[in-house]
Short mmCIF file of N, CA and C in Angstrom, two decimals:
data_model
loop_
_atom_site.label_atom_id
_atom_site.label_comp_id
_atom_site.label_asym_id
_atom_site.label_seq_id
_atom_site.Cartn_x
_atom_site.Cartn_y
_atom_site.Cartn_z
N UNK D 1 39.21 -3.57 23.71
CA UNK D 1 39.34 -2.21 24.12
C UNK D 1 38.03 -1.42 24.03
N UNK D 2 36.86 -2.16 23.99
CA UNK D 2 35.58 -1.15 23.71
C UNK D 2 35.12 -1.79 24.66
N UNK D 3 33.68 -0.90 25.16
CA UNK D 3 33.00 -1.21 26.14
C UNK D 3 31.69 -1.68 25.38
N UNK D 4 31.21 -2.71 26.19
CA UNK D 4 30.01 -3.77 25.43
C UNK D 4 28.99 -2.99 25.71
N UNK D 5 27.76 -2.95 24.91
CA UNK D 5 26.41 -1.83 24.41
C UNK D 5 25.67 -1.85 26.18
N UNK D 6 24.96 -0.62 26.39
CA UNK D 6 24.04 -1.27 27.74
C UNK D 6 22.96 -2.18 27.66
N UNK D 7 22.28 -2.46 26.14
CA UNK D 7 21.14 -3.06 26.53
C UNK D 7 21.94 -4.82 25.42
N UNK D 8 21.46 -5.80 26.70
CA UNK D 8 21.97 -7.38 26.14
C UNK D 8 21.47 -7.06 24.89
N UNK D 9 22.29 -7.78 24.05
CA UNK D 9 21.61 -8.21 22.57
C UNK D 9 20.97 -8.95 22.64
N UNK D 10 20.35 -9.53 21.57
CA UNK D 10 18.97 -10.22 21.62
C UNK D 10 19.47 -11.74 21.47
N UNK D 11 20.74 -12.17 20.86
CA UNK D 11 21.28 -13.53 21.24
C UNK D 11 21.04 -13.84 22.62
N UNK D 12 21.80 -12.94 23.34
CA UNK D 12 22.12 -12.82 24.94
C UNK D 12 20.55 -13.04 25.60
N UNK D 13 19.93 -12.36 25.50
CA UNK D 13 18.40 -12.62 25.83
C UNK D 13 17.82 -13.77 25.36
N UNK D 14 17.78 -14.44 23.97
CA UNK D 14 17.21 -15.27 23.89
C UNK D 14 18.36 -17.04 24.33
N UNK D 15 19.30 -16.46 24.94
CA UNK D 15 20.13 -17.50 25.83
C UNK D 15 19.63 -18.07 26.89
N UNK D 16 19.19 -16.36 27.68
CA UNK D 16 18.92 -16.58 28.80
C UNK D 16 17.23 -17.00 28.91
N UNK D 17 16.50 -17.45 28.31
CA UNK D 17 15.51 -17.76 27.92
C UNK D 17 14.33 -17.15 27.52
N UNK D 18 14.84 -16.14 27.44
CA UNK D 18 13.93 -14.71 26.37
C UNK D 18 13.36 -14.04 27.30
N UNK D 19 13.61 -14.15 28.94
CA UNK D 19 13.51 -12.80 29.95
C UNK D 19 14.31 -11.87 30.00
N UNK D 20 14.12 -10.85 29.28
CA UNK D 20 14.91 -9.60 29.08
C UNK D 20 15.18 -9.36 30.87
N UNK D 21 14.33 -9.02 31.72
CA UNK D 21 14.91 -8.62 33.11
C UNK D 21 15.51 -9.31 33.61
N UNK D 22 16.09 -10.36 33.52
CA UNK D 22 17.08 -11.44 33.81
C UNK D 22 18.26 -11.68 32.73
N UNK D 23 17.95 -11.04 31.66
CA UNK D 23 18.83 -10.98 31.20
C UNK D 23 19.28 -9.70 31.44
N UNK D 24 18.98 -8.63 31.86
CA UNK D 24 19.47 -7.19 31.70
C UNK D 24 20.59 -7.54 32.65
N UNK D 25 19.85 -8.25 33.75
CA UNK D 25 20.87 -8.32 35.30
C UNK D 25 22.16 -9.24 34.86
N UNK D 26 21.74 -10.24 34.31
CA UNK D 26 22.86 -10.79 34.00
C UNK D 26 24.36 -9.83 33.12
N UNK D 27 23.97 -9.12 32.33
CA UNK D 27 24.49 -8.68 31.16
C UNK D 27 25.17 -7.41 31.63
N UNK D 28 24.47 -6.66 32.96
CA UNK D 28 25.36 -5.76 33.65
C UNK D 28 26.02 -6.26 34.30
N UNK D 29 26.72 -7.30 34.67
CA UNK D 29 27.38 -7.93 35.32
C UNK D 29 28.85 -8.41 34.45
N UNK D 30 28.15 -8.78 33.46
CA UNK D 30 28.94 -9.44 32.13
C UNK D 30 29.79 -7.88 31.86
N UNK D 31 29.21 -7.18 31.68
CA UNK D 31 29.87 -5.68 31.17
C UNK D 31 30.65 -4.77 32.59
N UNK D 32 30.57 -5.35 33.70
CA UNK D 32 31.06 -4.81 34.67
C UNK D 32 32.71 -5.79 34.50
N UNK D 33 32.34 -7.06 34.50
CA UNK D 33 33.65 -7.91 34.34
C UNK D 33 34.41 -8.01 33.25
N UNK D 34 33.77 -7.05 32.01
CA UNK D 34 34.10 -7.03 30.64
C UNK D 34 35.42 -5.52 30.99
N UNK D 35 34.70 -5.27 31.59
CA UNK D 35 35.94 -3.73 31.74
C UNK D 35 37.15 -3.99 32.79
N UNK D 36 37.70 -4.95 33.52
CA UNK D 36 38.40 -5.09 34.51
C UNK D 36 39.64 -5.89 33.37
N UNK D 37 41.11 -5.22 33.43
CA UNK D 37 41.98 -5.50 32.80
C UNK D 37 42.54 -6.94 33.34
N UNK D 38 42.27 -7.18 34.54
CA UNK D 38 42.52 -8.37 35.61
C UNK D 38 41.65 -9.76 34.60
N UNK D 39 40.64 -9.58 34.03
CA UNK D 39 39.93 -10.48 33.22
C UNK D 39 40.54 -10.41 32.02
N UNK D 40 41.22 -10.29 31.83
CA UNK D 40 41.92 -10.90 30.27
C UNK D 40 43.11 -11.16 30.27
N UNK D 41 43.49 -11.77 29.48
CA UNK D 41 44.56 -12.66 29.08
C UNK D 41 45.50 -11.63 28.22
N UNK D 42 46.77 -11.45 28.12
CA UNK D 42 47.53 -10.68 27.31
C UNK D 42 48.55 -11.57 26.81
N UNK D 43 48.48 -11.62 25.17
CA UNK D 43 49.31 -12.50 24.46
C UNK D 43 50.01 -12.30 23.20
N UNK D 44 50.79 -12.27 22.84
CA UNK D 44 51.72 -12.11 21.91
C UNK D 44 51.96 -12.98 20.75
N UNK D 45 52.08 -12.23 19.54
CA UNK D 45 52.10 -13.80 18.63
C UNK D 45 52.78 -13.38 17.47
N UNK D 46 54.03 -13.74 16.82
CA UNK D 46 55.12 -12.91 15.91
C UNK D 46 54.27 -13.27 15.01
N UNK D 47 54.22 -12.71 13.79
CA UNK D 47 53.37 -12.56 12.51
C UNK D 47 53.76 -12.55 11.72
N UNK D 48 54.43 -12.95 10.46
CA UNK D 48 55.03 -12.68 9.25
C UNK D 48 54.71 -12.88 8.30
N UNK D 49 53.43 -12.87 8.35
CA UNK D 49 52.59 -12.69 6.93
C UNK D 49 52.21 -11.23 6.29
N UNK D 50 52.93 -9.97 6.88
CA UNK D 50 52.87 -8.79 6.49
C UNK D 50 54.24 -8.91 5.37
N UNK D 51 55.23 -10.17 6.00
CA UNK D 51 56.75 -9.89 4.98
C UNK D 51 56.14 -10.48 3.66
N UNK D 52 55.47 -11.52 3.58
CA UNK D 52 55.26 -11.90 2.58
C UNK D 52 54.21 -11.37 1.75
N UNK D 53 53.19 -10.58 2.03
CA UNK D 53 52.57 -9.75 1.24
C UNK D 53 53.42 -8.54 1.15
N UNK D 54 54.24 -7.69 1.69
CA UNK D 54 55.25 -6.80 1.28
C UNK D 54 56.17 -7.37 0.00
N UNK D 55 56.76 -9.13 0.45
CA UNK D 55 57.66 -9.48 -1.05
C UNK D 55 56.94 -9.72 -2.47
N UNK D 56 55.77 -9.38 -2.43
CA UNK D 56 54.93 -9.97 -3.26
C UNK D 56 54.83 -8.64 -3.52
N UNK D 57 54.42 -7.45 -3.00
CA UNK D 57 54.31 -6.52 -3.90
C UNK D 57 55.28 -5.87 -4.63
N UNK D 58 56.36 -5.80 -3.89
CA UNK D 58 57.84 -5.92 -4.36
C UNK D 58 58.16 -6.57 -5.65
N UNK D 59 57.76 -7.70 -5.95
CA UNK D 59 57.88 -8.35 -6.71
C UNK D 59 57.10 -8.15 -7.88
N UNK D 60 55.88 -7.69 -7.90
CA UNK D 60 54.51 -7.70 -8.66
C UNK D 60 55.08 -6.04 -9.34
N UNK D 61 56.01 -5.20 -8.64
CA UNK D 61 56.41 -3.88 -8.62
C UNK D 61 57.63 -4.42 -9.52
N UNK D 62 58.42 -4.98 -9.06
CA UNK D 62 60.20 -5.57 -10.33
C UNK D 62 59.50 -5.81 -11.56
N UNK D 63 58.58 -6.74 -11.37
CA UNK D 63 58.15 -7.33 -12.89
C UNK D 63 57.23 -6.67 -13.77
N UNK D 64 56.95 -5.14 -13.29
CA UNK D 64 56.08 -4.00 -13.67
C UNK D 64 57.37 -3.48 -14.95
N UNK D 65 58.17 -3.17 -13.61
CA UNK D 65 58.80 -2.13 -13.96
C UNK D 65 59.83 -2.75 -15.21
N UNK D 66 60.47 -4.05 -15.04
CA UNK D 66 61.53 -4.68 -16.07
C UNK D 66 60.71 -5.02 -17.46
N UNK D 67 59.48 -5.19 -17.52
CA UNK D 67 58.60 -5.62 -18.40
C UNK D 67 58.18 -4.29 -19.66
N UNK D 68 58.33 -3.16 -18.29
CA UNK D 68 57.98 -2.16 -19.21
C UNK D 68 56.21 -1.58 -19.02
N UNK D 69 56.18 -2.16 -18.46
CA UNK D 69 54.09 -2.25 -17.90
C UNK D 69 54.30 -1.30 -17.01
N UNK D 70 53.31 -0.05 -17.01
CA UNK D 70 53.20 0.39 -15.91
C UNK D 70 52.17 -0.28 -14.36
#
């Protein structure tokens, strides 16, 4: 969801074989196809590793409280 910097990074430049003006051209191109929603992939993926750090605090919270520990 962000838009990539205007000037290539210096990875990107030293890819393209450390000609910054060939890399500039390249890299506005890269950032023109970086913004088109048609270029990406949209994917979904169920997660339930939020339940188990929730039962854990839950838990870390019972054995506070029955123990007598704040």
């Amino acid at each position: 969801g962000e838009l990539l910097p205007t000037k290539p990074p210096k990875d990107f430049t030293t890819a393209m074989g450390g000609d910054y003006i060939t890399s500039s051209i390249y890299w506005q191109k890269v950032r023109s196809s970086w913004n088109q929603p048609e270029n990406w992939v949209q994917s979904y993926r169920f997660d339930t590793e939020w339940i188990f750090g929730a039962m854990d605090s839950a838990c870390k919270l019972a054995e506070s409280y029955f123990s007598g520990q704040p």
